[in-house]
mmCIF file of C-alpha atoms in Angstrom:
data_model
loop_
_atom_site.group_PDB
_atom_site.id
_atom_site.type_symbol
_atom_site.label_atom_id
_atom_site.label_comp_id
_atom_site.label_asym_id
_atom_site.label_seq_id
_atom_site.Cartn_x
_atom_site.Cartn_y
_atom_site.Cartn_z
ATOM 1 C CA MET A 1 14.134 15.333 -0.118
ATOM 2 C CA SER A 2 15.058 14.150 3.339
ATOM 3 C CA LYS A 3 16.924 16.194 5.921
ATOM 4 C CA VAL A 4 19.899 13.896 5.501
ATOM 5 C CA ASP A 5 20.043 14.746 1.800
ATOM 6 C CA VAL A 6 19.964 18.480 2.548
ATOM 7 C CA ARG A 7 22.882 18.210 4.938
ATOM 8 C CA VAL A 8 24.836 16.198 2.394
ATOM 9 C CA LEU A 9 24.282 18.816 -0.278
ATOM 10 C CA ASN A 10 25.307 21.576 2.117
ATOM 11 C CA ASP A 11 28.500 19.727 2.948
ATOM 12 C CA LEU A 12 29.152 19.150 -0.732
ATOM 13 C CA THR A 13 28.613 22.835 -1.508
ATOM 14 C CA GLU A 14 31.168 23.899 1.091
ATOM 15 C CA SER A 15 33.646 21.318 -0.173
ATOM 16 C CA LYS A 16 33.082 22.512 -3.708
ATOM 17 C CA LYS A 17 33.805 26.103 -2.685
ATOM 18 C CA ARG A 18 37.051 25.100 -1.031
ATOM 19 C CA VAL A 19 38.102 23.105 -4.071
ATOM 20 C CA MET A 20 37.302 25.972 -6.441
ATOM 21 C CA THR A 21 39.239 28.423 -4.254
ATOM 22 C CA ASN A 22 42.267 26.174 -4.365
ATOM 23 C CA VAL A 23 41.954 25.828 -8.146
ATOM 24 C CA VAL A 24 41.848 29.602 -8.620
ATOM 25 C CA GLN A 25 44.852 30.080 -6.369
ATOM 26 C CA HIS A 26 46.678 27.382 -8.260
ATOM 27 C CA LEU A 27 46.021 29.056 -11.633
ATOM 28 C CA GLU A 28 47.170 32.454 -10.320
ATOM 29 C CA GLN A 29 50.419 31.028 -9.009
ATOM 30 C CA GLN A 30 51.056 28.952 -12.135
ATOM 31 C CA LYS A 31 52.646 31.855 -13.999
ATOM 32 C CA ILE A 32 54.914 32.733 -11.075
ATOM 33 C CA LYS A 33 55.912 29.305 -9.864
ATOM 34 C CA LYS A 34 55.912 26.968 -12.811
ATOM 35 C CA ARG A 35 58.374 24.657 -11.106
ATOM 36 C CA SER A 36 55.916 23.926 -8.305
ATOM 37 C CA TRP A 37 53.080 22.915 -10.664
ATOM 38 C CA HIS A 38 53.523 19.175 -10.188
ATOM 39 C CA TRP A 39 53.515 19.556 -6.420
ATOM 40 C CA GLN A 40 50.343 21.640 -6.462
ATOM 41 C CA TYR A 41 48.688 19.178 -8.831
ATOM 42 C CA SER A 42 49.338 16.434 -6.304
ATOM 43 C CA VAL A 43 47.776 18.550 -3.551
ATOM 44 C CA MET A 44 44.716 19.198 -5.722
ATOM 45 C CA SER A 45 44.335 15.484 -6.393
ATOM 46 C CA ILE A 46 44.444 14.775 -2.667
ATOM 47 C CA ILE A 47 41.838 17.465 -1.947
ATOM 48 C CA LEU A 48 39.513 16.203 -4.658
ATOM 49 C CA THR A 49 39.920 12.622 -3.486
ATOM 50 C CA VAL A 50 39.107 13.613 0.107
ATOM 51 C CA CYS A 51 36.040 15.621 -0.993
ATOM 52 C CA ILE A 52 34.729 12.750 -3.104
ATOM 53 C CA GLY A 53 35.365 10.344 -0.237
ATOM 54 C CA ILE A 54 33.437 12.554 2.182
ATOM 55 C CA PHE A 55 30.551 12.879 -0.279
ATOM 56 C CA ILE A 56 30.315 9.113 -0.846
ATOM 57 C CA TYR A 57 30.504 8.433 2.892
ATOM 58 C CA THR A 58 27.749 10.908 3.756
ATOM 59 C CA GLN A 59 25.571 9.597 0.942
ATOM 60 C CA TYR A 60 26.089 6.017 2.091
ATOM 61 C CA SER A 61 25.423 6.925 5.718
ATOM 62 C CA GLY A 62 22.250 8.748 4.699
ATOM 63 C CA SER A 63 21.009 5.791 2.682
ATOM 64 C CA GLN A 64 21.781 3.470 5.563
ATOM 65 C CA GLU A 65 19.769 5.674 7.915
ATOM 66 C CA GLN A 66 16.868 5.784 5.474
ATOM 67 C CA THR A 67 16.957 2.007 4.905
ATOM 68 C CA ALA A 68 16.997 1.383 8.645
ATOM 69 C CA SER A 69 13.750 3.377 9.006
ATOM 70 C CA ILE A 70 11.885 1.276 6.423
ATOM 71 C CA PRO A 71 9.987 -1.617 8.079
ATOM 72 C CA THR A 72 10.702 -5.089 6.789
ATOM 73 C CA LEU A 73 8.290 -7.888 5.992
ATOM 74 C CA PHE A 74 7.505 -10.466 8.680
ATOM 75 C CA ASP A 75 8.898 -8.390 11.547
ATOM 76 C CA GLU A 76 7.804 -10.587 14.447
ATOM 77 C CA LYS A 77 8.139 -7.769 16.929
ATOM 78 C CA LEU A 78 5.485 -5.868 15.003
ATOM 79 C CA LEU A 79 3.419 -9.045 14.795
ATOM 80 C CA TYR A 80 3.526 -9.373 18.595
ATOM 81 C CA PHE A 81 2.238 -5.826 18.990
ATOM 82 C CA TYR A 82 -0.365 -6.330 16.252
ATOM 83 C CA LEU A 83 -1.668 -9.395 18.072
ATOM 84 C CA GLY A 84 -1.510 -7.653 21.444
ATOM 85 C CA MET A 85 1.153 -10.033 22.777
ATOM 86 C CA ASP A 86 4.099 -9.305 25.040
ATOM 87 C CA PRO A 87 7.239 -9.913 22.912
ATOM 88 C CA ASN A 88 9.132 -10.954 26.057
ATOM 89 C CA VAL A 89 6.809 -13.876 26.751
ATOM 90 C CA LYS A 90 7.368 -17.058 24.746
ATOM 91 C CA ASP A 91 4.932 -19.739 23.576
ATOM 92 C CA GLN A 92 1.795 -17.602 23.807
ATOM 93 C CA LYS A 93 -1.368 -19.146 22.414
ATOM 94 C CA LEU A 94 -3.754 -17.229 20.177
ATOM 95 C CA ASN A 95 -7.445 -17.132 20.964
ATOM 96 C CA ALA A 96 -10.146 -16.769 18.312
ATOM 97 C CA ASP A 97 -9.751 -12.991 18.194
ATOM 98 C CA GLY A 98 -5.976 -13.346 17.927
ATOM 99 C CA LYS A 99 -6.327 -15.662 14.937
ATOM 100 C CA VAL A 100 -8.541 -13.122 13.184
ATOM 101 C CA ARG A 101 -5.908 -10.455 13.813
ATOM 102 C CA PHE A 102 -3.239 -12.837 12.504
ATOM 103 C CA GLU A 103 -5.112 -13.130 9.190
ATOM 104 C CA SER A 104 -5.477 -9.358 9.115
ATOM 105 C CA TYR A 105 -1.716 -9.015 9.628
ATOM 106 C CA LEU A 106 -0.965 -11.324 6.675
ATOM 107 C CA HIS A 107 -3.412 -9.341 4.575
ATOM 108 C CA LEU A 108 -1.586 -6.121 5.469
ATOM 109 C CA GLU A 109 1.796 -7.700 4.715
ATOM 110 C CA SER A 110 0.591 -8.879 1.306
ATOM 111 C CA LEU A 111 -0.348 -5.337 0.290
ATOM 112 C CA TYR A 112 2.900 -3.951 1.688
ATOM 113 C CA ALA A 113 4.979 -6.596 -0.110
ATOM 114 C CA TYR A 114 3.150 -5.896 -3.359
ATOM 115 C CA ALA A 115 3.740 -2.153 -2.954
ATOM 116 C CA GLN A 116 7.462 -2.756 -2.408
ATOM 117 C CA SER A 117 7.618 -4.965 -5.494
ATOM 118 C CA LYS A 118 6.273 -2.055 -7.545
ATOM 119 C CA GLY A 119 8.803 0.364 -6.068
ATOM 120 C CA VAL A 120 6.226 2.387 -4.132
ATOM 121 C CA VAL A 121 7.834 4.813 -1.649
ATOM 122 C CA PRO A 122 5.628 7.182 0.391
ATOM 123 C CA THR A 123 6.588 10.821 0.800
ATOM 124 C CA GLN A 124 7.910 11.980 4.149
ATOM 125 C CA GLU A 125 5.205 14.645 4.162
ATOM 126 C CA ASN A 126 2.426 12.038 4.021
ATOM 127 C CA ILE A 127 4.120 9.950 6.708
ATOM 128 C CA ASP A 128 4.469 12.950 9.011
ATOM 129 C CA LYS A 129 0.827 13.950 8.498
ATOM 130 C CA GLU A 130 -0.361 10.453 9.379
ATOM 131 C CA LEU A 131 1.953 10.289 12.397
ATOM 132 C CA GLU A 132 0.483 13.533 13.706
ATOM 133 C CA VAL A 133 -2.957 11.987 13.576
ATOM 134 C CA MET A 134 -1.727 8.788 15.217
ATOM 135 C CA GLN A 135 0.142 10.703 17.907
ATOM 136 C CA GLU A 136 -2.950 12.680 18.800
ATOM 137 C CA SER A 137 -5.104 9.582 19.018
ATOM 138 C CA SER A 138 -5.173 7.956 22.423
ATOM 139 C CA ILE A 139 -3.583 4.565 23.092
ATOM 140 C CA LYS A 140 -5.509 2.465 25.563
ATOM 141 C CA PRO A 141 -3.598 1.966 28.838
ATOM 142 C CA GLU A 142 -4.625 -1.686 29.047
ATOM 143 C CA ARG A 143 -3.040 -2.358 25.654
ATOM 144 C CA LEU A 144 0.202 -0.693 26.738
ATOM 145 C CA LYS A 145 0.201 -2.801 29.875
ATOM 146 C CA LYS A 146 -0.393 -5.942 27.840
ATOM 147 C CA VAL A 147 2.664 -5.345 25.649
ATOM 148 C CA ASN A 148 4.672 -4.010 28.603
ATOM 149 C CA LEU A 149 5.584 -0.656 27.010
ATOM 150 C CA THR A 150 5.208 3.037 27.765
ATOM 151 C CA LYS A 151 3.197 5.216 25.392
ATOM 152 C CA GLU A 152 6.411 6.700 23.965
ATOM 153 C CA GLU A 153 8.001 3.265 23.465
ATOM 154 C CA TYR A 154 4.848 1.943 21.797
ATOM 155 C CA PHE A 155 4.764 4.926 19.450
ATOM 156 C CA GLU A 156 8.405 4.466 18.416
ATOM 157 C CA GLN A 157 8.438 0.680 18.156
ATOM 158 C CA PHE A 158 4.972 0.025 16.751
ATOM 159 C CA THR A 159 3.086 3.134 15.615
ATOM 160 C CA LYS A 160 5.874 4.536 13.430
ATOM 161 C CA PRO A 161 6.647 1.382 11.408
ATOM 162 C CA MET A 162 2.978 0.465 11.060
ATOM 163 C CA THR A 163 2.140 3.990 9.934
ATOM 164 C CA TYR A 164 4.844 3.699 7.275
ATOM 165 C CA LYS A 165 3.211 0.504 6.012
ATOM 166 C CA TYR A 166 -0.283 2.000 5.975
ATOM 167 C CA VAL A 167 0.881 5.118 4.112
ATOM 168 C CA THR A 168 2.786 2.927 1.626
ATOM 169 C CA ILE A 169 -0.374 0.923 0.925
ATOM 170 C CA GLY A 170 -2.361 4.135 0.526
ATOM 171 C CA THR A 171 0.228 5.373 -1.960
ATOM 172 C CA LEU A 172 -0.044 2.058 -3.828
ATOM 173 C CA LEU A 173 -3.819 2.456 -4.163
ATOM 174 C CA GLU A 174 -3.404 5.986 -5.485
ATOM 175 C CA GLN A 175 -0.938 4.772 -8.111
ATOM 176 C CA GLU A 176 -3.109 1.814 -9.095
ATOM 177 C CA LYS A 177 -5.915 4.213 -10.007
ATOM 178 C CA ASN A 178 -4.052 4.769 -13.269
ATOM 179 C CA ARG A 179 -4.173 1.053 -13.994
ATOM 180 C CA TYR A 180 -7.738 0.411 -12.842
ATOM 181 C CA ASN A 181 -9.386 3.579 -14.029
ATOM 182 C CA ASP A 182 -13.092 4.367 -13.760
ATOM 183 C CA VAL A 183 -13.778 2.134 -10.722
ATOM 184 C CA GLU A 184 -15.018 3.056 -7.272
ATOM 185 C CA ARG A 185 -12.553 2.881 -4.393
ATOM 186 C CA MET A 186 -14.062 -0.315 -2.978
ATOM 187 C CA MET A 187 -13.692 -2.100 -6.305
ATOM 188 C CA LEU A 188 -10.168 -0.719 -6.653
ATOM 189 C CA LEU A 189 -9.325 -2.236 -3.277
ATOM 190 C CA PHE A 190 -10.681 -5.655 -4.302
ATOM 191 C CA LEU A 191 -8.701 -5.608 -7.544
ATOM 192 C CA VAL A 192 -5.431 -4.581 -5.874
ATOM 193 C CA GLU A 193 -5.963 -7.045 -3.016
ATOM 194 C CA ARG A 194 -6.318 -9.855 -5.548
ATOM 195 C CA ASP A 195 -3.055 -8.871 -7.230
ATOM 196 C CA ALA A 196 -1.313 -8.475 -3.875
ATOM 197 C CA LEU A 197 -2.400 -11.859 -2.497
ATOM 198 C CA ASN A 198 -1.323 -13.635 -5.685
ATOM 199 C CA TYR A 199 2.090 -11.966 -5.529
ATOM 200 C CA PHE A 200 2.428 -12.660 -1.800
ATOM 201 C CA GLU A 201 1.653 -16.359 -2.113
ATOM 202 C CA ASP A 202 3.953 -16.755 -5.117
ATOM 203 C CA HIS A 203 6.963 -15.107 -3.453
ATOM 204 C CA ASN A 204 6.496 -15.704 0.289
ATOM 205 C CA SER A 205 4.759 -19.064 0.628
ATOM 206 C CA GLN A 206 7.465 -20.552 2.879
ATOM 207 C CA GLU A 207 7.454 -17.600 5.292
ATOM 208 C CA ILE A 208 3.651 -17.672 5.472
ATOM 209 C CA ALA A 209 3.589 -21.417 6.147
ATOM 210 C CA SER A 210 6.259 -21.046 8.830
ATOM 211 C CA LEU A 211 4.308 -18.346 10.672
ATOM 212 C CA ARG A 212 1.079 -20.328 10.464
ATOM 213 C CA GLU A 213 2.799 -23.348 11.954
ATOM 214 C CA LYS A 214 4.479 -21.340 14.716
ATOM 215 C CA TYR A 215 1.257 -19.642 15.845
ATOM 216 C CA ASP A 216 -0.951 -22.639 15.073
ATOM 217 C CA VAL A 217 -3.180 -20.785 12.620
ATOM 218 C CA PRO A 218 -4.145 -23.136 9.755
ATOM 219 C CA VAL A 219 -5.443 -21.790 6.476
ATOM 220 C CA LYS A 220 -9.079 -20.962 7.087
ATOM 221 C CA GLU A 221 -11.586 -22.326 4.642
ATOM 222 C CA LYS A 222 -13.288 -19.485 2.804
ATOM 223 C CA GLU A 223 -16.921 -18.834 3.588
ATOM 224 C CA SER A 224 -18.253 -18.672 0.070
ATOM 225 C CA ARG A 225 -21.546 -16.938 -0.660
ATOM 226 C CA SER A 226 -23.450 -16.661 -3.927
ATOM 227 C CA LYS A 227 -25.548 -14.207 -5.853
ATOM 228 C CA ASP A 228 -27.879 -15.008 -8.738
ATOM 229 C CA GLY A 229 -28.980 -12.335 -11.139
ATOM 230 C CA VAL A 230 -28.791 -10.674 -14.500
ATOM 231 C CA VAL A 231 -25.668 -8.980 -15.830
ATOM 232 C CA VAL A 232 -26.847 -5.416 -16.439
ATOM 233 C CA ALA A 233 -23.463 -3.708 -16.989
ATOM 234 C CA ILE A 234 -19.976 -4.714 -18.096
ATOM 235 C CA LYS A 235 -17.022 -2.347 -17.867
ATOM 236 C CA GLU A 236 -13.289 -2.765 -18.433
ATOM 237 C CA HIS A 237 -12.566 -4.111 -14.942
ATOM 238 C CA GLU A 238 -15.969 -4.990 -13.425
ATOM 239 C CA PHE A 239 -19.503 -6.189 -14.105
ATOM 240 C CA LEU A 240 -22.801 -5.547 -12.330
ATOM 241 C CA VAL A 241 -25.319 -8.219 -11.351
ATOM 242 C CA VAL A 242 -28.876 -7.395 -10.267
ATOM 243 C CA SER A 243 -31.246 -10.019 -8.883
ATOM 244 C CA ASN A 244 -34.843 -10.280 -10.137
ATOM 245 C CA ALA A 245 -34.061 -8.108 -13.149
ATOM 246 C CA GLY A 246 -34.964 -10.810 -15.664
ATOM 247 C CA GLY A 247 -38.041 -9.012 -16.896
ATOM 248 C CA SER A 248 -36.295 -5.700 -17.498
ATOM 249 C CA ASN A 249 -35.237 -4.615 -20.948
ATOM 250 C CA ILE A 250 -31.479 -4.095 -20.613
ATOM 251 C CA GLY A 251 -31.284 -2.137 -23.841
ATOM 252 C CA GLU A 252 -34.078 0.302 -23.013
ATOM 253 C CA GLN A 253 -33.472 1.013 -19.320
ATOM 254 C CA SER A 254 -30.356 2.635 -17.880
ATOM 255 C CA VAL A 255 -28.279 0.911 -15.211
ATOM 256 C CA ASP A 256 -29.374 3.497 -12.635
ATOM 257 C CA GLU A 257 -33.034 2.848 -13.446
ATOM 258 C CA ILE A 258 -32.611 -0.916 -13.130
ATOM 259 C CA VAL A 259 -30.709 -0.677 -9.850
ATOM 260 C CA LYS A 260 -33.176 1.834 -8.440
ATOM 261 C CA LYS A 261 -36.086 -0.405 -9.407
ATOM 262 C CA TYR A 262 -34.719 -3.656 -7.934
ATOM 263 C CA GLY A 263 -32.315 -2.202 -5.339
ATOM 264 C CA ASN A 264 -29.907 -5.124 -5.003
ATOM 265 C CA GLY A 265 -27.047 -4.565 -7.433
ATOM 266 C CA MET A 266 -23.573 -5.948 -6.791
ATOM 267 C CA TRP A 267 -20.366 -5.114 -8.697
ATOM 268 C CA PHE A 268 -17.795 -7.899 -9.171
ATOM 269 C CA PRO A 269 -14.233 -7.767 -10.540
ATOM 270 C CA LEU A 270 -13.991 -8.861 -14.153
ATOM 271 C CA ILE A 271 -11.458 -11.598 -13.320
ATOM 272 C CA ASP A 272 -11.457 -15.180 -14.672
ATOM 273 C CA THR A 273 -14.888 -14.690 -16.207
ATOM 274 C CA PRO A 274 -16.110 -16.558 -19.311
ATOM 275 C CA LYS A 275 -15.178 -14.821 -22.557
ATOM 276 C CA THR A 276 -18.803 -15.189 -23.675
ATOM 277 C CA LEU A 277 -20.155 -13.195 -20.717
ATOM 278 C CA SER A 278 -22.542 -10.577 -22.056
ATOM 279 C CA LEU A 279 -25.321 -8.217 -21.013
ATOM 280 C CA GLY A 280 -28.549 -9.974 -20.091
ATOM 281 C CA ASP A 281 -26.897 -13.275 -19.087
ATOM 282 C CA TYR A 282 -28.366 -14.904 -15.989
ATOM 283 C CA VAL A 283 -25.423 -15.882 -13.776
ATOM 284 C CA GLU A 284 -24.446 -17.307 -10.411
ATOM 285 C CA VAL A 285 -21.416 -15.652 -8.809
ATOM 286 C CA LYS A 286 -19.551 -17.110 -5.836
ATOM 287 C CA TYR A 287 -17.773 -14.587 -3.598
ATOM 288 C CA ASN A 288 -16.207 -14.391 -0.144
ATOM 289 C CA GLN A 289 -16.782 -10.852 1.045
ATOM 290 C CA ASP A 290 -18.719 -7.765 0.078
ATOM 291 C CA ARG A 291 -18.668 -4.147 1.188
ATOM 292 C CA THR A 292 -20.778 -1.041 0.906
ATOM 293 C CA GLN A 293 -19.245 2.276 -0.049
ATOM 294 C CA HIS A 294 -20.497 5.025 2.257
ATOM 295 C CA ASN A 295 -21.703 7.262 -0.589
ATOM 296 C CA ILE A 296 -23.291 4.415 -2.594
ATOM 297 C CA LYS A 297 -25.878 2.691 -0.408
ATOM 298 C CA ILE A 298 -27.916 0.940 -3.054
ATOM 299 C CA ILE A 299 -25.031 -1.030 -4.622
ATOM 300 C CA ARG A 300 -22.540 -3.346 -2.949
ATOM 301 C CA PHE A 301 -19.028 -4.329 -4.059
ATOM 302 C CA ALA A 302 -17.709 -7.888 -3.771
ATOM 303 C CA ASP A 303 -14.703 -10.003 -4.645
ATOM 304 C CA ILE A 304 -15.129 -13.017 -6.907
ATOM 305 C CA ASP A 305 -14.427 -16.707 -6.402
ATOM 306 C CA SER A 306 -16.122 -18.169 -9.461
ATOM 307 C CA ILE A 307 -18.892 -17.466 -11.933
ATOM 308 C CA LYS A 308 -21.279 -19.704 -13.875
ATOM 309 C CA ILE A 309 -23.553 -18.632 -16.713
ATOM 310 C CA LEU A 310 -26.891 -20.283 -15.977
ATOM 311 C CA GLU A 311 -28.725 -18.857 -18.968
ATOM 312 C CA GLU A 312 -27.288 -16.907 -21.878
ATOM 313 C CA HIS A 313 -29.114 -13.850 -23.109
#
């Protein structure tokens, strides 16, 4: 519960005590002054009305304060800082590095938008913990000079809202574990990213197009790569392809033995794959990016663009 909520409850408790005191006094005097009952009833109504009004006002003010602290999508001021641009300078051109950061910003916004659509709200405790880490980390003086801000101003205007977004995305990933169970974190990230990008493009296509036009960043053609190999494992949300494993007996050897023997396994999301896909199939998978998880060196994780069964088992 936020500090604002605690203050509201404290105020409400005091108001409640005053109301109850007045009610008790009213009941005690009822036997003595029956003629004044209607007058006292009117006073009680006024008191109750005032208390309810105060409660509603403080609740509304608290919600307004909380809403104001939640970063919005497509905040161009944050985009300026993210790109390392001075928000006071107009018509700045992006270099190659700036365009890469622009794509990274859209990627971040897609995850944040998807988290908001699912009602994800980070805890204040997690936000504060992350802010402590961010506050302790040094901010390069040249970056502060580039955006024309002091360290304190940069922390308030950029670090705080961006930290909120990062913590929200982290909370989203934790919640999505329940949906995509039994997958490694890298695969979980690929699966959630796919969902987030689809949602983002469906609901914010005009805003995305407008930003791309303004900063002259056209949609970059994906650099598709491919992997040929044998499907050696199929799970609920992913499948594993190992190259040069054609001679191995899938039914007799374990996945670990196959991967250890050939050393080039790659997990892909089980998305838009043929319904006939089965163990032992020789396939060609197109993908755009792959990553290695620090504790799993022998296997890589990749997204998926398309898949073709070259030879059925």
